[in-house]
């Protein structure tokens, strides 16, 4: 940073510098205040808890003494998000590649616009669409899965309304598709022309160009796009609360109803929570916060390691 | 705030979606006449209150009526749920709370910090609502069940509609051979608390779980809010669930008649549930009017699954800034006009004997 003396700094410079410095400090102070508040409330709840906070399969936080645990919520949050990622990332990369390298220019603009539009739909609309339209449609698919893969236990299905973690995963996949697609597309579009033309000059087909230049160049971009999507999937509230049939059980089958997620549980329990119930929900929120932090940290590590190969600055 | 707004939107949207196709608006506050004669107004002011969503429709009618008759008065009742409402009252941010359930002892102790002059929080029963058990079963529009059968259905012990236990209670019905899908509330709810209180009191062997705002039974599916349950019953043949009677009426759903052991199975109606409130005992002491219902009643014409919701106020030492307005508003709601308005929107008025005591209590508030 170049040092500057008072005589060369104008008033505007000083005001702006202080303003931006102040904003930065305020952000840190607010974050710290929130974290401290959450941590204090969470400790109160966890101290009073009669169950094991990590392993108990129940949520009786308003009972006296309170008895609750986050095992089911952690499982449901992670599983539904993983399903969403498995379904959404390949499709998103496909759409992004189509837009950036295959589609005619006018079509590409149109598709890009539609994908961005998907991101503007509020999550409650996805929830209502999921509950009223998607759930009845999935029964057939689940029966088929049960018929051929039911023996694994993971895809066993009992014919009840399809309001399970799998359904939530499918809905979340649709919801995070646009954000992964648009970020990935931007990264793919930035692949250096020189590299692509060099590959073409060597006689590569279009697929080989993509494989040799676009994908390696965009890899860290795809990872950060996926993490943005994962962040949304982990914290999604209303769509999950509308579609899922929650219960405090872990079901071996992904297709049978039950389970829950952190955000959904907070939305469901908050209205009738007493002071202890509220603290317990805050404690579960803190775990979600840590989970998101962990996921983002892991993503940054991966990106940092890949950076030297790709040249993309993520 | 975001969560709450979202929840309101869901229920609102589901009600809109599920209400399509019926012109019967008798259960909606929109169809109610707001004009009342000789309503005593307090000096103008603004009142904040929050709590039970079970009494939200009644509050809407009352607030509209009061504001239509007393200009310059603003009453703002937020249906945040009982738990949140009681919390806000105990923090002193609201003038009264609506609650489906009675305060715990520690909450009453806590209220002494908000109520001045050595006062404490008391319960004023104001609205009662029948909880209907609704179902969707093709070809069956009259269904009789008793507490034990209901308990076994909701505990996933009886799994098909043509089970002998159901057939025995309904000899004339043609029960189809399809699976039963019982739906319960996924959120904490006073409705669940009352429904399971009934099951536990009337069929303790089939329903050994303690009554609670959270669901304790095994199996079944769950959904958020009464409107969520309505949607599920409409969507799934073979479904059965429980919610306030108004939801069943607004959506034209069939409701179960209960075989309580009386001469004749009782239907979920405003009148039958008023009869249940009339038989309730006042268990509160020193001017507190907390009620205890007899869920295991066998009397003719008494529908036992009734949700009584209270207004929570301080008996002494209410906030002087809002005291007059609270008294005027509650005097109206507990008065004849206020109570009469309830029947039109599928709530049950509180019986004469008890509402008299409520009025005295309100007069004595300071």
XYZ file of C-alpha atoms in Angstrom:
680
model
C 0.000 0.000 0.000
C 1.481 3.379 -0.964
C 1.808 5.701 2.005
C 0.508 9.196 1.534
C 0.992 12.329 3.530
C -1.694 14.599 4.799
C -0.897 17.333 2.325
C -1.633 15.142 -0.716
C -4.846 13.552 0.682
C -7.943 15.529 -0.179
C -11.007 15.764 1.993
C -12.966 13.392 -0.267
C -10.265 10.770 0.013
C -10.254 10.912 3.771
C -14.039 10.759 4.034
C -14.218 7.827 1.697
C -11.396 5.990 3.406
C -12.993 6.395 6.823
C -16.405 5.480 5.485
C -15.204 2.226 3.994
C -13.073 1.449 7.023
C -16.100 2.097 9.242
C -18.322 -0.153 7.143
C -15.812 -2.947 7.407
C -15.529 -2.614 11.165
C -19.308 -2.347 11.566
C -19.781 -5.569 9.627
C -17.321 -7.389 11.868
C -18.923 -5.929 14.995
C -22.424 -6.956 13.895
C -21.260 -10.465 13.018
C -19.514 -10.793 16.364
C -22.574 -9.533 18.231
C -24.832 -12.048 16.462
C -22.406 -14.904 17.047
C -22.035 -14.077 20.739
C -25.799 -13.790 21.224
C -26.454 -17.106 19.461
C -23.692 -18.854 21.365
C -24.973 -17.647 24.754
C -28.565 -18.721 24.060
C -27.349 -22.040 22.664
C -25.232 -22.768 25.740
C -28.235 -22.099 27.999
C -30.302 -24.630 26.074
C -27.596 -27.270 25.787
C -26.829 -27.040 29.526
C -30.475 -27.680 30.415
C -30.869 -30.467 27.861
C -31.600 -33.875 29.384
C -30.939 -35.698 26.135
C -27.712 -35.814 24.174
C -27.568 -32.788 21.895
C -25.838 -34.757 19.151
C -27.443 -38.185 19.298
C -30.987 -37.874 20.704
C -33.807 -38.611 18.235
C -36.432 -36.239 19.650
C -37.312 -32.570 19.945
C -39.125 -31.931 23.237
C -37.436 -28.629 23.930
C -40.497 -27.151 25.656
C -40.864 -30.074 28.025
C -39.635 -29.812 31.593
C -36.812 -30.891 31.594
C -36.099 -30.239 27.905
C -35.044 -33.246 25.849
C -33.772 -32.729 22.329
C -31.069 -33.641 19.831
C -30.040 -32.682 16.338
C -29.156 -36.115 14.905
C -32.254 -36.314 12.689
C -31.910 -32.719 11.530
C -28.228 -33.075 10.672
C -28.911 -36.275 8.752
C -31.869 -34.803 6.867
C -30.075 -31.567 6.015
C -26.973 -33.310 4.716
C -28.816 -36.070 2.835
C -31.310 -33.805 1.089
C -28.550 -31.376 0.097
C -26.331 -34.179 -1.207
C -29.217 -35.527 -3.314
C -29.787 -32.017 -4.645
C -26.106 -31.615 -5.552
C -25.867 -35.032 -7.230
C -28.875 -34.181 -9.390
C -28.208 -30.509 -10.047
C -24.458 -30.177 -10.676
C -24.162 -32.414 -13.782
C -27.274 -30.861 -15.319
C -26.076 -27.341 -14.521
C -22.662 -27.996 -16.057
C -24.397 -29.432 -19.124
C -26.640 -26.385 -19.513
C -23.697 -24.034 -18.996
C -21.601 -25.838 -21.625
C -24.510 -25.823 -24.055
C -24.993 -22.088 -23.597
C -21.293 -21.227 -23.770
C -20.054 -23.578 -26.490
C -22.797 -25.408 -28.375
C -25.978 -23.359 -28.759
C -26.395 -20.787 -31.541
C -25.901 -17.326 -30.074
C -29.569 -16.251 -30.108
C -30.775 -19.498 -28.537
C -28.026 -19.267 -25.902
C -29.194 -15.798 -24.863
C -32.765 -17.057 -24.560
C -31.854 -20.085 -22.484
C -29.579 -18.035 -20.246
C -32.443 -15.638 -19.643
C -34.872 -18.423 -18.725
C -32.371 -20.001 -16.330
C -31.827 -16.664 -14.605
C -35.591 -16.268 -14.365
C -35.808 -19.550 -12.418
C -33.626 -17.978 -9.745
C -36.145 -15.176 -9.286
C -39.013 -17.482 -8.261
C -39.556 -17.203 -4.486
C -38.948 -20.417 -2.561
C -42.482 -20.556 -1.195
C -43.751 -20.861 -4.772
C -41.429 -23.811 -5.298
C -42.819 -25.254 -2.067
C -46.440 -24.937 -3.148
C -45.679 -26.293 -6.601
C -43.810 -29.170 -4.964
C -46.593 -29.998 -2.504
C -49.486 -29.696 -4.938
C -47.972 -30.910 -8.211
C -44.598 -32.619 -7.811
C -45.464 -34.929 -4.897
C -48.367 -36.754 -6.626
C -46.265 -37.105 -9.817
C -43.391 -38.794 -8.009
C -45.411 -41.772 -6.768
C -44.934 -43.588 -10.080
C -41.185 -43.007 -10.168
C -40.815 -44.197 -6.576
C -42.833 -47.357 -7.250
C -40.515 -48.093 -10.173
C -37.434 -47.489 -8.013
C -38.901 -49.742 -5.325
C -39.570 -52.507 -7.839
C -35.992 -52.656 -9.148
C -33.873 -51.215 -6.338
C -36.111 -51.781 -3.314
C -33.862 -54.644 -2.177
C -31.122 -52.134 -1.308
C -33.335 -50.719 1.447
C -32.392 -47.201 0.398
C -35.102 -47.164 -2.288
C -37.842 -49.075 -0.460
C -41.225 -47.381 -0.824
C -44.493 -48.055 1.001
C -46.926 -46.225 -1.282
C -47.746 -43.371 1.112
C -47.714 -39.796 -0.269
C -44.185 -39.100 -1.549
C -43.197 -36.396 0.941
C -39.714 -37.690 1.725
C -36.110 -36.499 1.806
C -35.752 -37.698 -1.801
C -38.610 -35.413 -2.894
C -37.023 -32.546 -0.983
C -33.708 -33.313 -2.704
C -35.341 -33.220 -6.151
C -37.093 -29.927 -5.375
C -33.884 -28.407 -3.978
C -32.032 -29.547 -7.115
C -34.432 -27.512 -9.248
C -34.070 -24.536 -6.921
C -30.256 -24.460 -6.963
C -29.946 -25.215 -10.678
C -30.076 -21.566 -11.843
C -27.389 -20.243 -9.513
C -24.952 -23.057 -10.353
C -25.698 -22.706 -14.061
C -25.212 -18.967 -14.315
C -21.951 -18.873 -12.365
C -20.583 -21.891 -14.264
C -21.583 -20.341 -17.587
C -19.728 -17.117 -16.802
C -16.594 -19.084 -15.898
C -16.748 -21.211 -19.064
C -17.142 -18.095 -21.184
C -13.868 -16.766 -19.779
C -11.785 -19.689 -21.062
C -8.906 -18.013 -22.985
C -9.607 -18.004 -26.703
C -5.926 -18.730 -27.383
C -6.125 -22.067 -25.560
C -9.272 -23.110 -27.383
C -7.908 -22.100 -30.769
C -4.665 -23.923 -30.047
C -6.633 -27.078 -29.320
C -8.640 -26.645 -32.513
C -5.438 -26.114 -34.466
C -4.175 -29.436 -33.171
C -7.212 -31.051 -34.756
C -9.354 -31.472 -31.647
C -13.109 -31.961 -32.011
C -15.450 -29.652 -30.121
C -15.831 -32.156 -27.279
C -12.057 -32.483 -27.066
C -11.702 -28.715 -26.894
C -14.165 -28.634 -24.030
C -12.383 -31.477 -22.262
C -8.874 -30.122 -22.758
C -9.409 -26.410 -22.193
C -12.833 -25.389 -20.879
C -13.322 -27.960 -18.140
C -9.817 -27.728 -16.608
C -9.980 -23.948 -16.769
C -13.444 -23.792 -15.221
C -13.032 -26.499 -12.592
C -12.573 -24.216 -9.615
C -15.405 -22.040 -10.903
C -17.689 -25.066 -11.025
C -16.716 -25.927 -7.460
C -17.447 -22.455 -6.133
C -20.735 -22.348 -8.068
C -21.692 -25.688 -6.517
C -20.860 -24.382 -3.054
C -23.122 -21.378 -3.611
C -25.875 -23.810 -4.555
C -25.109 -26.058 -1.601
C -25.361 -23.065 0.711
C -28.831 -22.369 -0.555
C -29.864 -26.027 -0.278
C -28.611 -26.295 3.322
C -30.534 -23.246 4.469
C -33.742 -23.609 2.451
C -36.727 -23.289 4.759
C -40.207 -22.756 3.400
C -40.003 -25.062 0.399
C -38.832 -27.896 2.647
C -41.414 -27.174 5.344
C -44.181 -27.249 2.735
C -43.141 -30.445 0.987
C -41.632 -32.681 3.668
C -43.617 -34.755 6.128
C -41.293 -34.264 9.111
C -40.805 -36.693 11.970
C -38.004 -37.359 14.419
C -36.910 -40.646 12.917
C -34.109 -41.550 10.566
C -35.527 -43.709 7.830
C -33.203 -46.134 6.055
C -35.202 -45.501 2.892
C -34.864 -42.141 1.165
C -38.303 -42.549 -0.406
C -40.381 -42.977 2.732
C -41.640 -39.915 4.561
C -39.994 -38.590 7.695
C -36.852 -36.809 8.763
C -36.321 -33.079 8.905
C -33.851 -30.274 8.270
C -32.487 -27.553 10.540
C -34.230 -24.670 8.824
C -37.523 -26.529 8.415
C -37.537 -27.528 12.087
C -36.949 -23.956 13.212
C -39.822 -22.722 11.054
C -42.154 -25.447 12.346
C -41.328 -25.246 16.049
C -40.809 -21.525 16.476
C -44.463 -20.491 16.724
C -45.249 -22.532 19.832
C -41.794 -22.441 21.411
C -41.381 -21.203 24.979
C -38.166 -19.499 26.062
C -36.281 -22.795 26.387
C -37.709 -24.048 23.102
C -36.493 -20.914 21.407
C -32.990 -21.301 22.822
C -32.909 -24.914 21.653
C -33.852 -23.804 18.135
C -31.081 -21.216 18.252
C -28.651 -23.960 19.250
C -29.710 -26.004 16.229
C -29.332 -22.894 14.063
C -25.797 -22.507 15.339
C -25.003 -26.055 14.189
C -26.328 -25.204 10.724
C -24.137 -22.098 10.774
C -21.083 -24.219 11.634
C -21.985 -26.780 8.968
C -22.194 -24.061 6.315
C -18.896 -22.594 7.523
C -17.258 -26.014 7.288
C -18.577 -26.632 3.778
C -17.432 -23.219 2.568
C -14.029 -23.691 4.187
C -13.597 -27.053 2.488
C -14.577 -25.518 -0.851
C -12.008 -22.740 -0.442
C -9.315 -25.292 0.327
C -10.129 -27.244 -2.834
C -10.163 -24.080 -4.931
C -6.898 -22.856 -3.449
C -5.199 -26.127 -4.338
C -6.529 -26.111 -7.898
C -5.744 -22.486 -8.555
C -2.232 -23.072 -9.854
C -3.470 -25.414 -12.584
C -6.371 -23.379 -13.820
C -5.482 -19.745 -13.613
C -9.022 -18.800 -12.648
C -9.216 -16.537 -9.674
C -12.098 -17.782 -7.624
C -39.730 -12.241 10.929
C -38.932 -13.830 7.625
C -40.052 -17.204 8.920
C -43.275 -15.910 10.283
C -44.138 -14.041 7.123
C -43.388 -17.177 5.168
C -45.650 -19.278 7.333
C -48.475 -16.813 6.914
C -47.972 -16.890 3.173
C -48.076 -20.680 3.048
C -51.233 -20.959 5.033
C -52.787 -18.083 3.152
C -51.909 -19.547 -0.195
C -53.073 -23.021 0.772
C -56.372 -21.662 2.021
C -56.794 -19.804 -1.260
C -55.980 -22.904 -3.260
C -58.090 -25.228 -1.194
C -61.007 -22.837 -0.991
C -61.518 -22.856 -4.764
C -64.664 -24.491 -5.969
C -66.884 -23.598 -3.059
C -69.037 -20.544 -2.746
C -69.794 -21.130 0.890
C -68.167 -18.251 2.689
C -70.194 -18.552 5.850
C -67.079 -19.510 7.784
C -65.136 -16.481 6.645
C -65.106 -13.242 8.563
C -65.999 -11.409 5.355
C -69.576 -12.640 5.608
C -70.074 -11.227 9.095
C -71.953 -8.061 9.896
C -69.742 -5.714 11.902
C -72.431 -3.356 13.166
C -73.188 -3.579 16.874
C -75.348 -1.331 18.973
C -74.245 0.311 22.203
C -70.627 -0.763 22.183
C -68.771 1.127 24.922
C -65.648 2.691 23.521
C -62.524 3.595 25.426
C -60.647 6.817 24.687
C -58.723 6.453 21.445
C -55.445 4.598 21.477
C -53.416 1.770 20.048
C -53.286 -1.738 21.401
C -50.765 -4.441 20.573
C -51.527 -8.081 21.230
C -50.343 -11.380 19.839
C -50.677 -15.101 20.256
C -52.832 -18.082 19.359
C -53.640 -18.539 15.704
C -56.588 -20.744 16.694
C -58.511 -17.640 17.759
C -57.230 -15.475 14.903
C -60.511 -15.525 12.949
C -62.525 -14.592 16.033
C -60.067 -11.793 16.799
C -60.344 -10.538 13.252
C -64.111 -10.178 13.576
C -63.877 -8.614 17.030
C -61.142 -6.173 16.062
C -62.994 -5.128 12.926
C -66.212 -4.629 14.843
C -64.552 -2.659 17.607
C -62.657 -0.442 15.198
C -65.741 0.117 13.060
C -67.636 1.350 16.111
C -64.849 3.173 17.895
C -63.009 5.362 15.473
C -59.443 6.390 16.340
C -58.842 3.088 18.102
C -56.301 0.712 16.671
C -56.084 -2.881 17.799
C -53.388 -5.023 16.323
C -53.547 -8.769 17.017
C -50.727 -10.777 15.456
C -51.414 -14.507 15.150
C -47.873 -15.528 16.013
C -48.804 -18.741 17.792
C -49.423 -19.114 21.530
C -45.816 -19.707 22.504
C -44.515 -16.580 20.799
C -47.521 -14.565 22.057
C -46.899 -15.521 25.676
C -43.201 -14.703 25.297
C -44.026 -11.239 23.970
C -46.494 -10.633 26.788
C -43.912 -11.699 29.385
C -41.418 -9.291 27.841
C -43.970 -6.524 28.236
C -44.230 -5.692 24.541
C -47.929 -6.553 24.222
C -50.993 -5.613 26.273
C -52.426 -9.116 26.291
C -51.656 -12.508 24.804
C -53.923 -15.089 23.219
C -53.039 -18.620 24.273
C -54.340 -22.129 23.561
C -52.694 -23.535 26.611
C -52.316 -22.536 30.227
C -49.198 -20.849 31.466
C -46.747 -22.952 33.404
C -46.032 -22.049 37.019
C -42.681 -20.558 36.091
C -44.345 -18.407 33.435
C -46.832 -17.095 36.002
C -43.873 -16.275 38.267
C -42.189 -14.513 35.362
C -45.332 -12.438 34.785
C -44.850 -10.758 38.174
C -42.050 -8.748 36.605
C -44.397 -7.306 33.961
C -47.486 -6.869 36.116
C -47.014 -4.003 38.566
C -48.476 -3.628 42.075
C -47.928 -7.316 42.869
C -50.167 -8.482 40.060
C -49.730 -11.650 38.013
C -50.980 -13.130 34.748
C -54.462 -14.673 34.729
C -56.374 -16.688 32.126
C -59.649 -15.386 30.712
C -61.404 -18.067 28.608
C -62.810 -16.202 25.603
C -63.264 -18.531 22.637
C -63.867 -22.238 22.250
C -63.426 -24.101 19.022
C -64.511 -27.611 18.112
C -61.732 -29.724 16.635
C -63.148 -31.864 13.873
C -61.729 -35.160 12.683
C -62.031 -34.987 8.900
C -61.396 -37.692 6.310
C -61.568 -38.443 2.630
C -63.077 -41.806 1.828
C -64.790 -42.420 -1.519
C -68.356 -43.624 -1.033
C -68.485 -42.984 2.720
C -69.977 -39.682 3.860
C -71.028 -40.721 7.338
C -68.423 -42.273 9.580
C -68.618 -43.092 13.278
C -65.453 -43.715 15.300
C -64.752 -44.022 19.007
C -61.716 -42.881 20.975
C -60.019 -46.268 20.940
C -60.365 -46.732 17.184
C -59.186 -43.167 16.569
C -56.192 -43.719 18.814
C -55.269 -46.945 17.015
C -55.691 -45.280 13.602
C -53.486 -42.321 14.544
C -50.917 -44.646 16.138
C -50.672 -46.700 12.896
C -52.139 -49.763 14.596
C -55.216 -49.921 12.326
C -53.881 -49.529 8.784
C -56.769 -50.260 6.393
C -60.216 -48.717 6.148
C -62.031 -52.061 6.073
C -60.553 -53.101 9.438
C -63.088 -55.016 11.582
C -62.845 -52.394 14.354
C -64.090 -49.672 11.967
C -66.641 -51.976 10.325
C -68.148 -52.807 13.696
C -68.884 -49.125 14.373
C -70.227 -48.589 10.842
C -72.317 -51.651 9.969
C -74.086 -49.896 7.071
C -71.093 -48.243 5.433
C -69.318 -49.806 2.466
C -65.754 -49.408 3.635
C -63.200 -49.677 0.814
C -60.090 -51.820 1.128
C -57.569 -48.969 0.944
C -54.789 -47.942 3.336
C -55.409 -45.275 5.972
C -53.000 -42.339 5.941
C -53.298 -40.389 9.187
C -51.930 -36.830 9.039
C -50.806 -34.830 12.081
C -49.337 -31.368 12.634
C -45.594 -31.082 12.080
C -45.431 -27.790 14.010
C -46.139 -27.444 17.714
C -49.851 -26.757 18.152
C -52.607 -26.366 20.744
C -54.843 -28.348 18.401
C -52.548 -31.356 18.729
C -52.458 -30.847 22.494
C -56.271 -30.971 22.735
C -56.730 -33.830 20.305
C -54.182 -35.995 22.123
C -55.667 -34.964 25.499
C -58.931 -36.445 24.284
C -57.274 -39.645 23.056
C -55.292 -40.038 26.261
C -58.275 -39.365 28.537
C -60.792 -41.532 26.672
C -58.584 -44.395 25.508
C -55.535 -44.477 27.786
C -54.591 -47.999 26.748
C -54.650 -47.357 23.029
C -53.038 -43.907 23.479
C -50.505 -44.142 26.325
C -48.621 -40.968 25.322
C -48.789 -37.813 27.422
C -50.792 -35.026 25.744
C -48.428 -32.508 24.207
C -48.217 -29.742 21.642
C -45.819 -31.914 19.648
C -47.021 -35.168 18.134
C -46.033 -38.323 20.018
C -47.743 -41.085 18.075
C -46.059 -43.536 15.745
C -46.046 -43.400 11.958
C -48.423 -41.419 9.791
C -47.484 -38.287 7.916
C -47.354 -34.675 8.991
C -47.903 -31.245 7.499
C -47.482 -27.631 8.581
C -50.518 -25.817 9.973
C -54.230 -26.625 9.772
C -54.362 -25.428 6.183
C -51.534 -27.827 5.322
C -53.533 -30.707 6.792
C -56.636 -29.655 4.852
C -54.589 -29.796 1.646
C -53.374 -33.297 2.462
C -56.873 -34.629 3.208
C -58.141 -33.191 -0.066
C -55.237 -34.588 -2.042
C -55.130 -38.132 -0.694
C -58.021 -40.616 -0.699
C -57.854 -42.603 2.524
C -56.517 -39.660 4.514
C -57.752 -38.688 7.981
C -56.728 -35.691 10.064
C -57.827 -33.208 12.719
C -58.265 -29.419 12.597
C -60.635 -26.649 13.652
C -64.222 -27.142 12.481
C -64.151 -23.971 10.379
C -61.476 -25.477 8.132
C -63.616 -28.565 7.538
C -66.664 -26.433 6.707
C -64.854 -24.013 4.427
C -63.492 -26.911 2.405
C -66.563 -29.165 2.438
C -64.820 -32.061 4.126
C -66.654 -34.919 5.804
C -66.211 -35.053 9.566
C -66.305 -38.039 11.894
C -69.123 -38.481 14.427
C -67.740 -39.569 17.766
C -69.085 -42.549 19.643
C -68.413 -41.271 23.166
C -70.560 -43.871 24.855
C -73.573 -41.537 24.764
C -76.945 -42.737 23.382
C -76.020 -41.479 19.979
C -72.712 -40.576 18.251
C -72.050 -36.826 18.528
C -71.290 -34.602 15.617
C -68.699 -31.792 15.664
C -70.972 -28.746 15.854
C -70.822 -25.378 17.561
C -73.720 -26.331 19.823
C -72.298 -29.686 20.895
C -68.965 -28.146 21.765
C -70.601 -25.309 23.701
C -72.169 -28.036 25.802
C -68.690 -29.376 26.556
C -67.480 -25.936 27.674
C -70.559 -25.582 29.916
C -69.440 -28.691 31.797
C -65.850 -27.543 32.239
C -64.485 -26.944 35.728
C -62.718 -23.748 36.682
C -59.397 -24.931 38.083
C -57.712 -21.542 38.397
C -57.484 -19.984 41.862
C -57.720 -16.434 43.206
C -59.637 -15.049 40.270
C -57.781 -17.027 37.632
C -60.235 -18.693 35.265
C -58.219 -21.540 33.753
C -60.596 -24.334 32.719
C -60.396 -28.093 32.729
C -62.492 -29.991 30.217
C -63.886 -33.457 30.772
C -62.544 -35.183 27.665
C -63.938 -38.566 28.683
C -67.533 -37.363 28.956
C -70.368 -39.725 27.988
C -73.180 -37.175 28.053
C -75.587 -36.936 25.163
C -74.943 -34.062 22.766
C -71.524 -33.179 24.185
C -68.644 -33.095 21.704
C -65.528 -33.552 23.807
C -62.670 -32.400 21.544
C -62.815 -28.667 22.155
C -60.013 -26.165 22.147
C -60.495 -23.388 24.709
C -58.340 -20.350 24.042
C -57.599 -17.725 26.646
C -56.667 -14.092 26.762
C -53.756 -13.622 29.175
C -53.779 -10.333 31.109
C -52.476 -9.063 34.425
C -55.051 -9.153 37.220
C -53.445 -6.046 38.703
C -50.859 -3.608 37.459
C -51.567 -3.633 33.736
C -49.775 -0.987 31.716
C -51.778 2.181 32.526
C -51.306 3.504 28.993
C -53.378 0.725 27.460
C -55.522 -0.412 30.396
C -58.715 1.416 29.363
C -58.542 0.141 25.818
C -57.869 -3.450 26.920
C -60.813 -3.337 29.305
C -63.174 -1.831 26.740
C -62.138 -4.303 24.054
C -62.337 -7.387 26.274
C -65.642 -6.186 27.756
C -66.995 -6.207 24.219
C -65.536 -9.619 23.318
C -66.837 -11.213 26.514
C -70.158 -9.393 26.156
C -73.287 -10.820 24.558
C -72.604 -9.288 21.155
C -69.029 -10.454 21.056
C -69.881 -13.992 22.075
C -72.855 -14.195 19.704
C -70.601 -13.332 16.760
C -68.578 -16.504 17.414
C -71.257 -18.994 16.375
C -71.375 -17.511 12.874
C -67.731 -18.361 12.244
C -67.695 -21.920 13.641
C -66.397 -21.044 17.085
C -68.309 -21.860 20.252
C -69.250 -19.171 22.771
C -68.150 -19.656 26.393
C -71.061 -20.796 28.562
C -73.070 -18.203 30.557
C -71.903 -19.279 33.958
C -68.205 -18.939 33.089
C -68.458 -15.850 30.888
C -70.153 -14.034 33.808
C -67.037 -14.620 35.869
C -64.870 -13.460 32.967
C -66.815 -10.172 32.804
C -66.367 -9.595 36.538
C -62.681 -10.291 36.191
C -62.342 -7.757 33.374
C -64.227 -5.118 35.401
C -61.848 -5.656 38.299
C -58.696 -5.265 36.196
C -56.536 -2.289 37.024
